[in-house]
PDB file of C-alpha atoms and ligand atoms in Angstrom:
ATOM      1  CA  MET W   1      81.977 -89.963 -30.040  1.00 90.00           C
ATOM      2  CA  ASN W   2      81.294 -93.359 -28.538  1.00 98.00           C
ATOM      3  CA  HIS W   3      82.302 -93.371 -24.871  1.00 98.00           C
ATOM      4  CA  TRP W   4      83.983 -96.785 -25.157  1.00 98.00           C
ATOM      5  CA  LEU W   5      86.555 -95.123 -27.418  1.00 98.00           C
ATOM      6  CA  ASN W   6      87.430 -92.271 -25.038  1.00 98.00           C
ATOM      7  CA  PRO W   7      91.066 -92.162 -23.881  1.00 97.00           C
ATOM      8  CA  ILE W   8      91.525 -93.814 -20.470  1.00 97.00           C
ATOM      9  CA  ASP W   9      93.970 -93.339 -17.606  1.00 97.00           C
ATOM     10  CA  ARG W  10      92.972 -96.602 -15.902  1.00 98.00           C
ATOM     11  CA  PRO W  11      91.126 -99.729 -17.085  1.00 98.00           C
ATOM     12  CA  LEU W  12      87.355 -99.470 -17.368  1.00 98.00           C
ATOM     13  CA  ILE W  13      85.472-101.440 -14.707  1.00 98.00           C
ATOM     14  CA  ILE W  14      82.722-103.530 -16.271  1.00 98.00           C
ATOM     15  CA  GLY W  15      80.270-105.691 -14.309  1.00 98.00           C
ATOM     16  CA  HIS W  16      79.971-109.145 -15.906  1.00 99.00           C
ATOM     17  CA  ARG W  17      76.239-109.942 -16.263  1.00 99.00           C
ATOM     18  CA  GLY W  18      75.910-106.912 -13.959  1.00 98.00           C
ATOM     19  CA  ALA W  19      77.285-107.059 -10.429  1.00 99.00           C
ATOM     20  CA  SER W  20      76.596-110.790 -10.636  1.00 99.00           C
ATOM     21  CA  ALA W  21      78.694-111.672  -7.583  1.00 98.00           C
ATOM     22  CA  HIS W  22      76.128-109.882  -5.439  1.00 98.00           C
ATOM     23  CA  ALA W  23      72.811-110.109  -7.330  1.00 98.00           C
ATOM     24  CA  PRO W  24      71.201-112.601  -9.761  1.00 99.00           C
ATOM     25  CA  GLU W  25      73.067-112.464 -13.078  1.00 99.00           C
ATOM     26  CA  ASN W  26      71.627-110.519 -16.013  1.00 99.00           C
ATOM     27  CA  THR W  27      68.807-108.985 -13.958  1.00 99.00           C
ATOM     28  CA  LEU W  28      67.922-105.349 -13.411  1.00 98.00           C
ATOM     29  CA  ALA W  29      68.994-105.787  -9.777  1.00 98.00           C
ATOM     30  CA  ALA W  30      72.486-106.799 -10.904  1.00 98.00           C
ATOM     31  CA  PHE W  31      72.719-103.944 -13.407  1.00 98.00           C
ATOM     32  CA  VAL W  32      71.503-101.255 -11.009  1.00 98.00           C
ATOM     33  CA  LEU W  33      73.865-102.621  -8.360  1.00 98.00           C
ATOM     34  CA  ALA W  34      76.765-102.299 -10.817  1.00 98.00           C
ATOM     35  CA  VAL W  35      75.914 -98.603 -11.164  1.00 98.00           C
ATOM     36  CA  ALA W  36      75.843 -98.298  -7.365  1.00 97.00           C
ATOM     37  CA  GLN W  37      79.173-100.127  -7.028  1.00 98.00           C
ATOM     38  CA  GLY W  38      80.834 -97.500  -9.177  1.00 97.00           C
ATOM     39  CA  ALA W  39      81.288 -99.564 -12.327  1.00 98.00           C
ATOM     40  CA  ASP W  40      81.918 -97.776 -15.603  1.00 98.00           C
ATOM     41  CA  GLY W  41      79.557-100.171 -17.333  1.00 98.00           C
ATOM     42  CA  ILE W  42      78.127-103.652 -17.626  1.00 98.00           C
ATOM     43  CA  GLU W  43      78.360-106.671 -19.874  1.00 99.00           C
ATOM     44  CA  LEU W  44      75.051-108.408 -20.685  1.00 99.00           C
ATOM     45  CA  ASP W  45      74.018-111.347 -22.842  1.00 98.00           C
ATOM     46  CA  VAL W  46      71.113-111.006 -25.261  1.00 98.00           C
ATOM     47  CA  MET W  47      68.962-113.459 -27.200  1.00 98.00           C
ATOM     48  CA  ARG W  48      65.796-113.428 -29.297  1.00 98.00           C
ATOM     49  CA  CYS W  49      62.774-115.083 -27.685  1.00 98.00           C
ATOM     50  CA  ALA W  50      59.936-116.814 -29.558  1.00 97.00           C
ATOM     51  CA  THR W  51      57.842-113.651 -29.896  1.00 98.00           C
ATOM     52  CA  GLY W  52      60.756-111.651 -31.284  1.00 97.00           C
ATOM     53  CA  GLU W  53      61.775-109.466 -28.344  1.00 98.00           C
ATOM     54  CA  VAL W  54      65.416-109.121 -27.289  1.00 98.00           C
ATOM     55  CA  VAL W  55      65.794-110.608 -23.808  1.00 98.00           C
ATOM     56  CA  VAL W  56      68.748-110.595 -21.455  1.00 99.00           C
ATOM     57  CA  ILE W  57      69.870-114.072 -20.443  1.00 98.00           C
ATOM     58  CA  HIS W  58      73.046-116.115 -20.813  1.00 98.00           C
ATOM     59  CA  ASP W  59      72.098-119.740 -21.473  1.00 98.00           C
ATOM     60  CA  ASP W  60      70.119-121.213 -24.380  1.00 97.00           C
ATOM     61  CA  THR W  61      67.662-122.516 -21.778  1.00 98.00           C
ATOM     62  CA  VAL W  62      66.103-120.935 -18.697  1.00 98.00           C
ATOM     63  CA  ASN W  63      66.876-124.004 -16.578  1.00 98.00           C
ATOM     64  CA  ARG W  64      69.964-122.809 -14.696  1.00 98.00           C
ATOM     65  CA  THR W  65      69.054-119.211 -13.927  1.00 98.00           C
ATOM     66  CA  THR W  66      65.284-119.405 -13.346  1.00 98.00           C
ATOM     67  CA  ASP W  67      62.652-121.635 -11.736  1.00 98.00           C
ATOM     68  CA  GLY W  68      61.396-122.704 -15.166  1.00 98.00           C
ATOM     69  CA  GLU W  69      62.456-125.022 -17.956  1.00 98.00           C
ATOM     70  CA  GLY W  70      62.758-124.703 -21.702  1.00 98.00           C
ATOM     71  CA  ARG W  71      64.619-123.038 -24.511  1.00 98.00           C
ATOM     72  CA  VAL W  72      64.642-119.240 -24.536  1.00 98.00           C
ATOM     73  CA  ARG W  73      64.013-119.211 -28.293  1.00 97.00           C
ATOM     74  CA  ALA W  74      60.929-121.395 -27.865  1.00 97.00           C
ATOM     75  CA  LEU W  75      59.341-119.296 -25.100  1.00 98.00           C
ATOM     76  CA  SER W  76      57.235-116.148 -25.526  1.00 98.00           C
ATOM     77  CA  LEU W  77      58.110-112.973 -23.691  1.00 98.00           C
ATOM     78  CA  ALA W  78      54.976-113.465 -21.566  1.00 98.00           C
ATOM     79  CA  ALA W  79      56.133-116.959 -20.582  1.00 98.00           C
ATOM     80  CA  LEU W  80      59.656-115.745 -19.806  1.00 98.00           C
ATOM     81  CA  ARG W  81      58.217-112.934 -17.675  1.00 98.00           C
ATOM     82  CA  ARG W  82      56.498-115.381 -15.378  1.00 98.00           C
ATOM     83  CA  LEU W  83      59.792-116.961 -14.330  1.00 98.00           C
ATOM     84  CA  ASP W  84      61.779-116.072 -11.242  1.00 98.00           C
ATOM     85  CA  ALA W  85      65.339-115.227 -12.276  1.00 98.00           C
ATOM     86  CA  GLY W  86      66.473-115.103  -8.632  1.00 98.00           C
ATOM     87  CA  ASN W  87      65.264-113.161  -5.587  1.00 98.00           C
ATOM     88  CA  GLY W  88      61.996-112.471  -7.422  1.00 98.00           C
ATOM     89  CA  GLU W  89      63.793-110.747 -10.302  1.00 98.00           C
ATOM     90  CA  ARG W  90      62.413-111.172 -13.831  1.00 98.00           C
ATOM     91  CA  ILE W  91      64.302-111.781 -17.062  1.00 98.00           C
ATOM     92  CA  PRO W  92      64.669-108.240 -18.436  1.00 98.00           C
ATOM     93  CA  THR W  93      64.376-107.046 -21.998  1.00 98.00           C
ATOM     94  CA  LEU W  94      67.218-105.072 -23.564  1.00 98.00           C
ATOM     95  CA  ASP W  95      64.893-102.041 -23.575  1.00 98.00           C
ATOM     96  CA  GLU W  96      64.521-102.234 -19.808  1.00 98.00           C
ATOM     97  CA  VAL W  97      68.260-102.426 -19.217  1.00 98.00           C
ATOM     98  CA  ILE W  98      68.882 -99.395 -21.414  1.00 98.00           C
ATOM     99  CA  ILE W  99      66.201 -97.430 -19.550  1.00 98.00           C
ATOM    100  CA  ALA W 100      67.353 -98.593 -16.095  1.00 97.00           C
ATOM    101  CA  THR W 101      70.915 -97.444 -16.736  1.00 98.00           C
ATOM    102  CA  ALA W 102      70.094 -94.216 -18.553  1.00 97.00           C
ATOM    103  CA  GLY W 103      69.755 -92.175 -15.381  1.00 87.00           C
ATOM    104  CA  ALA W 104      73.247 -92.837 -14.040  1.00 86.00           C
ATOM    105  CA  SER W 105      75.224 -89.713 -13.177  1.00 87.00           C
ATOM    106  CA  ARG W 106      77.748 -90.675 -15.870  1.00 90.00           C
ATOM    107  CA  PRO W 107      77.359 -92.210 -19.352  1.00 96.00           C
ATOM    108  CA  PHE W 108      76.997 -95.816 -18.271  1.00 98.00           C
ATOM    109  CA  LEU W 109      78.641 -98.187 -20.740  1.00 98.00           C
ATOM    110  CA  LEU W 110      76.820-101.203 -22.155  1.00 98.00           C
ATOM    111  CA  ASN W 111      78.703-104.164 -23.626  1.00 99.00           C
ATOM    112  CA  ILE W 112      75.926-106.077 -25.368  1.00 99.00           C
ATOM    113  CA  GLU W 113      77.049-109.644 -26.103  1.00 98.00           C
ATOM    114  CA  VAL W 114      75.044-111.080 -28.975  1.00 98.00           C
ATOM    115  CA  LYS W 115      74.263-114.743 -28.233  1.00 97.00           C
ATOM    116  CA  ASN W 116      72.963-116.506 -31.312  1.00 92.00           C
ATOM    117  CA  ASP W 117      75.520-119.233 -31.858  1.00 86.00           C
ATOM    118  CA  ALA W 118      72.734-121.825 -31.552  1.00 85.00           C
ATOM    119  CA  ALA W 119      70.556-119.946 -34.076  1.00 86.00           C
ATOM    120  CA  PRO W 120      73.005-117.865 -36.123  1.00 86.00           C
ATOM    121  CA  PHE W 121      70.421-116.562 -38.604  1.00 83.00           C
ATOM    122  CA  ASP W 122      67.587-115.572 -36.285  1.00 90.00           C
ATOM    123  CA  GLY W 123      67.952-111.864 -37.092  1.00 96.00           C
ATOM    124  CA  LEU W 124      69.121-110.987 -33.589  1.00 98.00           C
ATOM    125  CA  GLU W 125      71.683-108.472 -34.818  1.00 98.00           C
ATOM    126  CA  ARG W 126      69.045-106.414 -36.632  1.00 98.00           C
ATOM    127  CA  LEU W 127      66.694-106.505 -33.640  1.00 98.00           C
ATOM    128  CA  VAL W 128      69.426-105.403 -31.236  1.00 98.00           C
ATOM    129  CA  VAL W 129      70.463-102.509 -33.458  1.00 98.00           C
ATOM    130  CA  GLU W 130      66.802-101.424 -33.722  1.00 98.00           C
ATOM    131  CA  VAL W 131      66.450-101.355 -29.930  1.00 98.00           C
ATOM    132  CA  VAL W 132      69.645 -99.348 -29.471  1.00 98.00           C
ATOM    133  CA  ARG W 133      68.624 -96.862 -32.178  1.00 98.00           C
ATOM    134  CA  ARG W 134      65.124 -96.494 -30.710  1.00 98.00           C
ATOM    135  CA  HIS W 135      66.694 -95.347 -27.447  1.00 98.00           C
ATOM    136  CA  GLY W 136      69.370 -93.241 -29.115  1.00 98.00           C
ATOM    137  CA  CYS W 137      72.029 -94.726 -26.842  1.00 98.00           C
ATOM    138  CA  GLU W 138      74.542 -95.616 -29.573  1.00 98.00           C
ATOM    139  CA  ASP W 139      77.264 -93.612 -27.820  1.00 98.00           C
ATOM    140  CA  ARG W 140      77.395 -95.928 -24.808  1.00 98.00           C
ATOM    141  CA  VAL W 141      77.111 -99.281 -26.599  1.00 98.00           C
ATOM    142  CA  LEU W 142      79.795-101.779 -27.569  1.00 99.00           C
ATOM    143  CA  PHE W 143      78.668-104.987 -29.287  1.00 98.00           C
ATOM    144  CA  SER W 144      80.541-108.270 -28.908  1.00 98.00           C
ATOM    145  CA  SER W 145      80.180-111.863 -30.035  1.00 96.00           C
ATOM    146  CA  PHE W 146      82.080-115.124 -30.167  1.00 94.00           C
ATOM    147  CA  ASN W 147      80.803-115.408 -33.738  1.00 92.00           C
ATOM    148  CA  PRO W 148      82.823-113.256 -36.169  1.00 90.00           C
ATOM    149  CA  LEU W 149      79.988-113.498 -38.685  1.00 92.00           C
ATOM    150  CA  ALA W 150      77.649-111.861 -36.173  1.00 95.00           C
ATOM    151  CA  VAL W 151      80.258-109.133 -35.715  1.00 96.00           C
ATOM    152  CA  ARG W 152      80.382-108.767 -39.485  1.00 95.00           C
ATOM    153  CA  ARG W 153      76.598-108.351 -39.672  1.00 97.00           C
ATOM    154  CA  LEU W 154      76.691-105.780 -36.856  1.00 98.00           C
ATOM    155  CA  ALA W 155      79.383-103.843 -38.706  1.00 98.00           C
ATOM    156  CA  GLN W 156      77.165-103.750 -41.777  1.00 97.00           C
ATOM    157  CA  LEU W 157      74.027-102.804 -39.843  1.00 98.00           C
ATOM    158  CA  ALA W 158      75.607-100.243 -37.513  1.00 98.00           C
ATOM    159  CA  PRO W 159      79.095 -99.175 -38.596  1.00 98.00           C
ATOM    160  CA  ASP W 160      78.924 -96.304 -36.070  1.00 98.00           C
ATOM    161  CA  ILE W 161      78.715 -98.641 -33.039  1.00 98.00           C
ATOM    162  CA  PRO W 162      82.012-100.306 -32.026  1.00 98.00           C
ATOM    163  CA  ARG W 163      82.415-104.067 -31.899  1.00 98.00           C
ATOM    164  CA  GLY W 164      84.575-106.648 -30.153  1.00 97.00           C
ATOM    165  CA  ILE W 165      85.438-110.242 -31.023  1.00 95.00           C
ATOM    166  CA  LEU W 166      85.286-112.719 -28.124  1.00 95.00           C
ATOM    167  CA  TYR W 167      87.532-115.740 -27.689  1.00 94.00           C
ATOM    168  CA  HIS W 168      89.190-117.761 -24.952  1.00 94.00           C
ATOM    169  CA  HIS W 169      92.298-119.758 -24.280  1.00 93.00           C
ATOM    170  CA  ALA W 170      90.593-123.176 -24.509  1.00 92.00           C
ATOM    171  CA  MET W 171      89.434-122.628 -28.092  1.00 90.00           C
ATOM    172  CA  PRO W 172      91.256-124.351 -30.951  1.00 86.00           C
ATOM    173  CA  ALA W 173      94.183-122.287 -32.214  1.00 79.00           C
ATOM    174  CA  TYR W 174      92.483-121.312 -35.472  1.00 75.00           C
ATOM    175  CA  LEU W 175      89.640-119.697 -33.490  1.00 77.00           C
ATOM    176  CA  ARG W 176      91.991-118.148 -30.929  1.00 76.00           C
ATOM    177  CA  GLU W 177      93.923-116.558 -33.738  1.00 70.00           C
ATOM    178  CA  VAL W 178      90.618-115.109 -34.987  1.00 74.00           C
ATOM    179  CA  TRP W 179      91.340-115.926 -38.628  1.00 75.00           C
ATOM    180  CA  LEU W 180      87.946-114.510 -39.658  1.00 80.00           C
ATOM    181  CA  ALA W 181      88.769-111.152 -38.064  1.00 83.00           C
ATOM    182  CA  PRO W 182      89.536-109.432 -41.390  1.00 85.00           C
ATOM    183  CA  LEU W 183      85.943-110.134 -42.446  1.00 90.00           C
ATOM    184  CA  ALA W 184      84.523-108.597 -39.282  1.00 94.00           C
ATOM    185  CA  PRO W 185      85.566-104.975 -38.765  1.00 96.00           C
ATOM    186  CA  HIS W 186      86.118-104.371 -35.042  1.00 97.00           C
ATOM    187  CA  GLU W 187      87.854-102.013 -32.631  1.00 98.00           C
ATOM    188  CA  PHE W 188      88.112-104.346 -29.641  1.00 98.00           C
ATOM    189  CA  ARG W 189      89.346-107.833 -28.867  1.00 96.00           C
ATOM    190  CA  HIS W 190      87.745-109.658 -25.938  1.00 97.00           C
ATOM    191  CA  PRO W 191      90.102-112.505 -24.941  1.00 97.00           C
ATOM    192  CA  ASP W 192      89.555-114.261 -21.627  1.00 98.00           C
ATOM    193  CA  ILE W 193      91.966-113.613 -18.769  1.00 98.00           C
ATOM    194  CA  GLY W 194      93.776-116.889 -19.503  1.00 97.00           C
ATOM    195  CA  LEU W 195      95.309-115.306 -22.601  1.00 96.00           C
ATOM    196  CA  ILE W 196      96.393-112.031 -21.013  1.00 98.00           C
ATOM    197  CA  THR W 197     100.083-111.146 -20.782  1.00 98.00           C
ATOM    198  CA  PRO W 198     101.742-107.778 -21.392  1.00 98.00           C
ATOM    199  CA  GLU W 199     103.162-109.139 -24.673  1.00 98.00           C
ATOM    200  CA  PHE W 200      99.788-110.401 -25.867  1.00 97.00           C
ATOM    201  CA  VAL W 201      98.082-107.070 -25.147  1.00 98.00           C
ATOM    202  CA  ALA W 202     100.955-105.109 -26.712  1.00 98.00           C
ATOM    203  CA  ARG W 203     100.683-107.180 -29.900  1.00 97.00           C
ATOM    204  CA  LEU W 204      96.967-106.436 -30.221  1.00 96.00           C
ATOM    205  CA  LYS W 205      97.501-102.755 -29.473  1.00 98.00           C
ATOM    206  CA  ALA W 206     100.129-102.642 -32.218  1.00 98.00           C
ATOM    207  CA  GLN W 207      97.373-103.897 -34.539  1.00 95.00           C
ATOM    208  CA  GLY W 208      95.215-100.975 -33.427  1.00 97.00           C
ATOM    209  CA  LYS W 209      92.917-103.008 -31.172  1.00 97.00           C
ATOM    210  CA  ARG W 210      91.763-102.193 -27.657  1.00 98.00           C
ATOM    211  CA  VAL W 211      91.515-105.164 -25.290  1.00 98.00           C
ATOM    212  CA  ASN W 212      88.731-105.930 -22.829  1.00 98.00           C
ATOM    213  CA  THR W 213      89.256-109.128 -20.832  1.00 98.00           C
ATOM    214  CA  TRP W 214      86.902-111.404 -18.851  1.00 98.00           C
ATOM    215  CA  THR W 215      85.948-112.948 -16.412  1.00 98.00           C
ATOM    216  CA  VAL W 216      88.358-111.297 -14.013  1.00 98.00           C
ATOM    217  CA  ASN W 217      87.497-111.991 -10.402  1.00 98.00           C
ATOM    218  CA  THR W 218      90.614-112.662  -8.328  1.00 98.00           C
ATOM    219  CA  ARG W 219      92.816-109.885  -7.073  1.00 98.00           C
ATOM    220  CA  ALA W 220      95.840-111.401  -8.816  1.00 98.00           C
ATOM    221  CA  ASP W 221      94.023-111.550 -12.167  1.00 98.00           C
ATOM    222  CA  ILE W 222      92.689-107.995 -11.817  1.00 98.00           C
ATOM    223  CA  VAL W 223      96.202-106.698 -11.154  1.00 98.00           C
ATOM    224  CA  ARG W 224      97.650-108.767 -14.022  1.00 98.00           C
ATOM    225  CA  ALA W 225      95.031-107.432 -16.431  1.00 98.00           C
ATOM    226  CA  ALA W 226      95.725-103.863 -15.361  1.00 98.00           C
ATOM    227  CA  THR W 227      99.499-104.150 -15.544  1.00 98.00           C
ATOM    228  CA  SER W 228      99.190-105.828 -18.954  1.00 98.00           C
ATOM    229  CA  GLY W 229      97.581-102.667 -20.307  1.00 98.00           C
ATOM    230  CA  VAL W 230      94.009-103.745 -21.028  1.00 98.00           C
ATOM    231  CA  HIS W 231      91.313-101.176 -21.820  1.00 98.00           C
ATOM    232  CA  GLY W 232      88.580-102.815 -19.767  1.00 99.00           C
ATOM    233  CA  ILE W 233      88.255-105.418 -17.015  1.00 99.00           C
ATOM    234  CA  ILE W 234      85.020-107.420 -17.079  1.00 99.00           C
ATOM    235  CA  GLY W 235      84.335-109.130 -13.750  1.00 99.00           C
ATOM    236  CA  ASP W 236      81.499-110.284 -11.523  1.00 99.00           C
ATOM    237  CA  SER W 237      82.275-107.731  -8.807  1.00 98.00           C
ATOM    238  CA  PRO W 238      82.927-104.108  -9.745  1.00 98.00           C
ATOM    239  CA  LEU W 239      83.680-103.551  -6.048  1.00 98.00           C
ATOM    240  CA  ALA W 240      86.488-106.130  -6.108  1.00 98.00           C
ATOM    241  CA  ILE W 241      87.961-104.581  -9.251  1.00 98.00           C
ATOM    242  CA  ARG W 242      87.873-101.111  -7.726  1.00 98.00           C
ATOM    243  CA  ASP W 243      89.462-102.418  -4.562  1.00 98.00           C
ATOM    244  CA  ALA W 244      92.299-104.195  -6.409  1.00 98.00           C
ATOM    245  CA  LEU W 245      92.944-101.131  -8.557  1.00 98.00           C
ATOM    246  CA  GLY W 246      92.826 -98.823  -5.533  1.00 97.00           C
ATOM    247  CA  ILE W 247      90.044 -96.660  -6.972  1.00 94.00           C
TER     248      ILE W 247
HETATM  249  O1  LIG O   1      81.586-111.093 -22.718  1.00 97.18           O
HETATM  250  C1  LIG O   1      82.455-111.744 -21.840  1.00 97.18           C
HETATM  251  C2  LIG O   1      81.885-113.048 -21.359  1.00 97.18           C
HETATM  252  O2  LIG O   1      80.584-112.813 -20.900  1.00 97.18           O
HETATM  253  C3  LIG O   1      81.860-114.103 -22.415  1.00 97.18           C
HETATM  254  O3  LIG O   1      81.495-115.357 -21.937  1.00 97.18           O
HETATM  255  O4  LIG O   1      79.918-117.147 -21.470  1.00 97.18           O
HETATM  256  O5  LIG O   1      80.216-115.334 -19.802  1.00 97.18           O
HETATM  257  O6  LIG O   1      79.022-114.909 -21.939  1.00 97.18           O
HETATM  258  P1  LIG O   1      80.099-115.693 -21.261  1.00 97.18           P
HETATM  259 MG1  LIG O   2      78.667-112.809 -21.755  1.00 97.18          MG
END
């Protein structure tokens, strides 16, 4: 059984890009810190680099989060490795994140967000599934994407691994309503906190969906997400979420 689907008695606490409030986002330091802060899991963004490895980074370019410049898809893994992703951290591969979180005292959940909107047919979904299978960690993985067609491909490639569809309140209504959802089998919806009300969550639950919401950082938002009945709260500080929930 996949651990994301276990019954819960409180919302799951998920570190957004790791414990990114306290360590450089999407680095091993941020992921290991999330474990130490008592998170149930992490959210991380993955992309395919020029040499075909799956790397963990949010933006299409390295410009914001490292001391380098250029497009992730145009850079080799060796070139990406030379960059400083903050405090001397390196851009990790998905393999490294899986290994670094495997030794936690509990099954540590991974929400792998597939980022290939800029290159929708680069084969990222197949690569990501291969990495997860190689490590045999299917039971702690949840895939998500803003692109329902990527979710559809993941469903075809790995029907045993759950999936979530991402969207946010500023999207046009036709995207917010996720009209492609029937084409993309999924267990989770991942709306941003701006969409969360008890009624909204109840409607999705009535459709059989679990709801994970992001990026939830203020105490008021954490409490609102929890009282609205979400399954998981994705925020930059697992500590802040624990504190607001009294855990
Ligand atoms: O997966 C939740 C959230 O990470 C989606 O937005 O831009 O932070 O990847 P973004
Ligand atoms: Mg993300």
